[in-house]
Structure formats: C-alpha cells, structure tokens
C-alpha cells in the first residue's frame, strides 16, 4: 500500500508523458495532494474544475438511472490528455485521481493501465 504522495510520485515517474497529478476530494473540490511536472499546470485550479466534471457526470448517470460506476473520464485536448479516475474502494469514496499527460509522449492505453494499478495500491 502507498500513501497519496507516493502514489502521485509513482504516477509522475512511471507514466510516460505525465505532466501533473493530483488526489482530489470531489465533495469539496480540494486537492489533497498534488505533484506537478514540466507542464506548469495549476493543479489546484484543475482539481476544482474537474470536480465539476465528476459531479456533472454522476448527476447525469443518476438522471439516466444508470447504476454503473465510472471507471475513468478522459478529456482530450489538442496537446494533452486529462484522465480522471474516481477511487472505487470504500476508503477512497468521494476521491479521484487526476492525471495530465503530454499527448505527444504519452501512451493512453498504458497510462490508463498504470493509473488503475496505482489506484489499487493507494491507501487513503
């Protein structure tokens, strides 16, 4: 098991193209831990903004009567990928991992796979 800081460090060092990572509480919109890289992202702003994305998707799923869980949410920009992964284990309820990637250097499939492994090892 790895703590939040260790998990973000693992994401930034093992996922090719990672430019920023955060663990976010989507009830408050606050970043509980952040680790930025060469992207220069304001991860606190990203945490608050992506909280709105998660809440909107959960509301929409509720209105549609969908009982599925969200595995991840992908936002594709011209030069970046932004991955949002709500934590699924009980202790992580209300939290999500956020990962920003340089689109030119990242392998999206591998990044999703590695983020799933990092989530499984995360202890909150």
Short mmCIF file of C-alpha atoms in Angstrom, two decimals:
data_model
loop_
_atom_site.label_atom_id
_atom_site.label_comp_id
_atom_site.label_asym_id
_atom_site.label_seq_id
_atom_site.Cartn_x
_atom_site.Cartn_y
_atom_site.Cartn_z
CA UNK A 1 0.00 0.00 0.00
CA UNK A 2 1.16 3.50 -0.88
CA UNK A 3 0.16 6.89 0.55
CA UNK A 4 -1.13 9.76 -1.61
CA UNK A 5 2.26 11.44 -2.07
CA UNK A 6 3.90 8.14 -3.00
CA UNK A 7 1.14 7.29 -5.45
CA UNK A 8 1.42 10.64 -7.22
CA UNK A 9 5.20 10.28 -7.37
CA UNK A 10 4.77 6.82 -8.85
CA UNK A 11 2.37 8.22 -11.47
CA UNK A 12 4.73 11.04 -12.40
CA UNK A 13 7.79 8.81 -12.66
CA UNK A 14 6.35 5.66 -14.25
CA UNK A 15 3.72 7.00 -16.64
CA UNK A 16 5.37 8.30 -19.80
CA UNK A 17 4.31 11.86 -20.63
CA UNK A 18 2.88 12.70 -17.17
CA UNK A 19 2.90 16.46 -16.56
CA UNK A 20 0.79 16.70 -13.40
CA UNK A 21 -1.11 14.54 -10.92
CA UNK A 22 -3.45 15.13 -8.01
CA UNK A 23 -5.63 13.34 -5.50
CA UNK A 24 -8.86 15.30 -5.21
CA UNK A 25 -11.88 15.29 -2.88
CA UNK A 26 -14.85 15.84 -5.21
CA UNK A 27 -17.17 16.73 -2.34
CA UNK A 28 -15.14 19.86 -1.58
CA UNK A 29 -13.17 20.30 -4.81
CA UNK A 30 -9.94 20.48 -2.83
CA UNK A 31 -6.72 18.81 -3.88
CA UNK A 32 -5.48 16.62 -1.04
CA UNK A 33 -2.11 16.08 -2.71
CA UNK A 34 -0.52 17.39 -5.91
CA UNK A 35 2.66 16.81 -7.85
CA UNK A 36 3.43 18.88 -10.90
CA UNK A 37 5.96 18.34 -13.59
CA UNK A 38 7.10 20.20 -16.67
CA UNK A 39 3.55 21.15 -17.71
CA UNK A 40 3.25 24.09 -15.37
CA UNK A 41 -0.39 23.31 -14.59
CA UNK A 42 -2.11 24.93 -11.61
CA UNK A 43 -3.28 21.64 -10.11
CA UNK A 44 -5.50 23.35 -7.53
CA UNK A 45 -7.47 25.01 -10.32
CA UNK A 46 -7.54 21.69 -12.21
CA UNK A 47 -8.83 19.93 -9.07
CA UNK A 48 -11.70 22.38 -8.63
CA UNK A 49 -12.63 22.37 -12.32
CA UNK A 50 -12.52 18.61 -12.70
CA UNK A 51 -14.64 18.25 -9.57
CA UNK A 52 -17.42 19.92 -11.59
CA UNK A 53 -16.87 17.36 -14.38
CA UNK A 54 -17.17 14.41 -11.96
CA UNK A 55 -20.25 15.84 -10.25
CA UNK A 56 -21.95 16.54 -13.60
CA UNK A 57 -21.30 13.01 -14.85
CA UNK A 58 -22.59 11.48 -11.61
CA UNK A 59 -25.74 13.63 -11.78
CA UNK A 60 -26.30 12.63 -15.41
CA UNK A 61 -25.86 8.94 -14.62
CA UNK A 62 -28.34 9.31 -11.75
CA UNK A 63 -30.90 11.03 -14.01
CA UNK A 64 -30.49 8.25 -16.58
CA UNK A 65 -30.93 5.60 -13.91
CA UNK A 66 -27.52 4.07 -14.65
CA UNK A 67 -26.11 2.02 -11.80
CA UNK A 68 -22.67 1.57 -13.38
CA UNK A 69 -19.62 3.07 -11.74
CA UNK A 70 -17.30 5.46 -13.52
CA UNK A 71 -14.04 3.73 -14.44
CA UNK A 72 -12.43 6.89 -15.74
CA UNK A 73 -13.22 10.09 -17.60
CA UNK A 74 -10.99 11.16 -20.49
CA UNK A 75 -10.71 14.72 -21.71
CA UNK A 76 -8.68 15.06 -24.92
CA UNK A 77 -7.15 18.42 -25.72
CA UNK A 78 -5.07 19.31 -28.75
CA UNK A 79 -1.80 18.64 -26.93
CA UNK A 80 -2.83 16.88 -23.70
CA UNK A 81 -4.88 14.06 -22.22
CA UNK A 82 -6.56 14.58 -18.86
CA UNK A 83 -7.58 11.41 -17.02
CA UNK A 84 -9.96 11.47 -14.08
CA UNK A 85 -10.27 8.20 -12.13
CA UNK A 86 -12.75 8.09 -9.21
CA UNK A 87 -11.48 5.79 -6.47
CA UNK A 88 -13.59 2.69 -6.07
CA UNK A 89 -12.55 1.24 -2.72
CA UNK A 90 -14.50 2.20 0.40
CA UNK A 91 -11.75 4.28 2.00
CA UNK A 92 -11.44 6.35 -1.19
CA UNK A 93 -15.13 7.15 -1.58
CA UNK A 94 -15.51 10.76 -2.72
CA UNK A 95 -11.97 10.99 -4.11
CA UNK A 96 -10.50 10.87 -7.60
CA UNK A 97 -7.06 10.68 -9.14
CA UNK A 98 -6.32 13.28 -11.79
CA UNK A 99 -3.51 12.85 -14.29
CA UNK A 100 -2.49 15.24 -17.06
CA UNK A 101 -0.40 13.84 -19.91
CA UNK A 102 1.56 15.29 -22.81
CA UNK A 103 -0.30 13.83 -25.79
CA UNK A 104 2.83 13.62 -27.93
CA UNK A 105 4.75 11.50 -25.42
CA UNK A 106 2.01 9.50 -23.68
CA UNK A 107 0.61 6.09 -24.49
CA UNK A 108 -3.01 6.48 -23.39
CA UNK A 109 -3.74 2.76 -23.02
CA UNK A 110 -0.63 2.22 -20.88
CA UNK A 111 -1.36 5.33 -18.81
CA UNK A 112 -4.88 4.06 -18.04
CA UNK A 113 -3.49 0.64 -17.13
CA UNK A 114 -0.80 2.09 -14.85
CA UNK A 115 -3.25 4.50 -13.20
CA UNK A 116 -5.52 1.53 -12.41
CA UNK A 117 -2.58 -0.22 -10.70
CA UNK A 118 -1.65 2.92 -8.79
CA UNK A 119 -5.25 3.27 -7.58
CA UNK A 120 -5.25 -0.35 -6.38
CA UNK A 121 -2.14 0.29 -4.25
CA UNK A 122 -3.28 3.66 -2.90
CA UNK A 123 -4.04 3.83 0.81
CA UNK A 124 -6.13 6.80 1.94
#
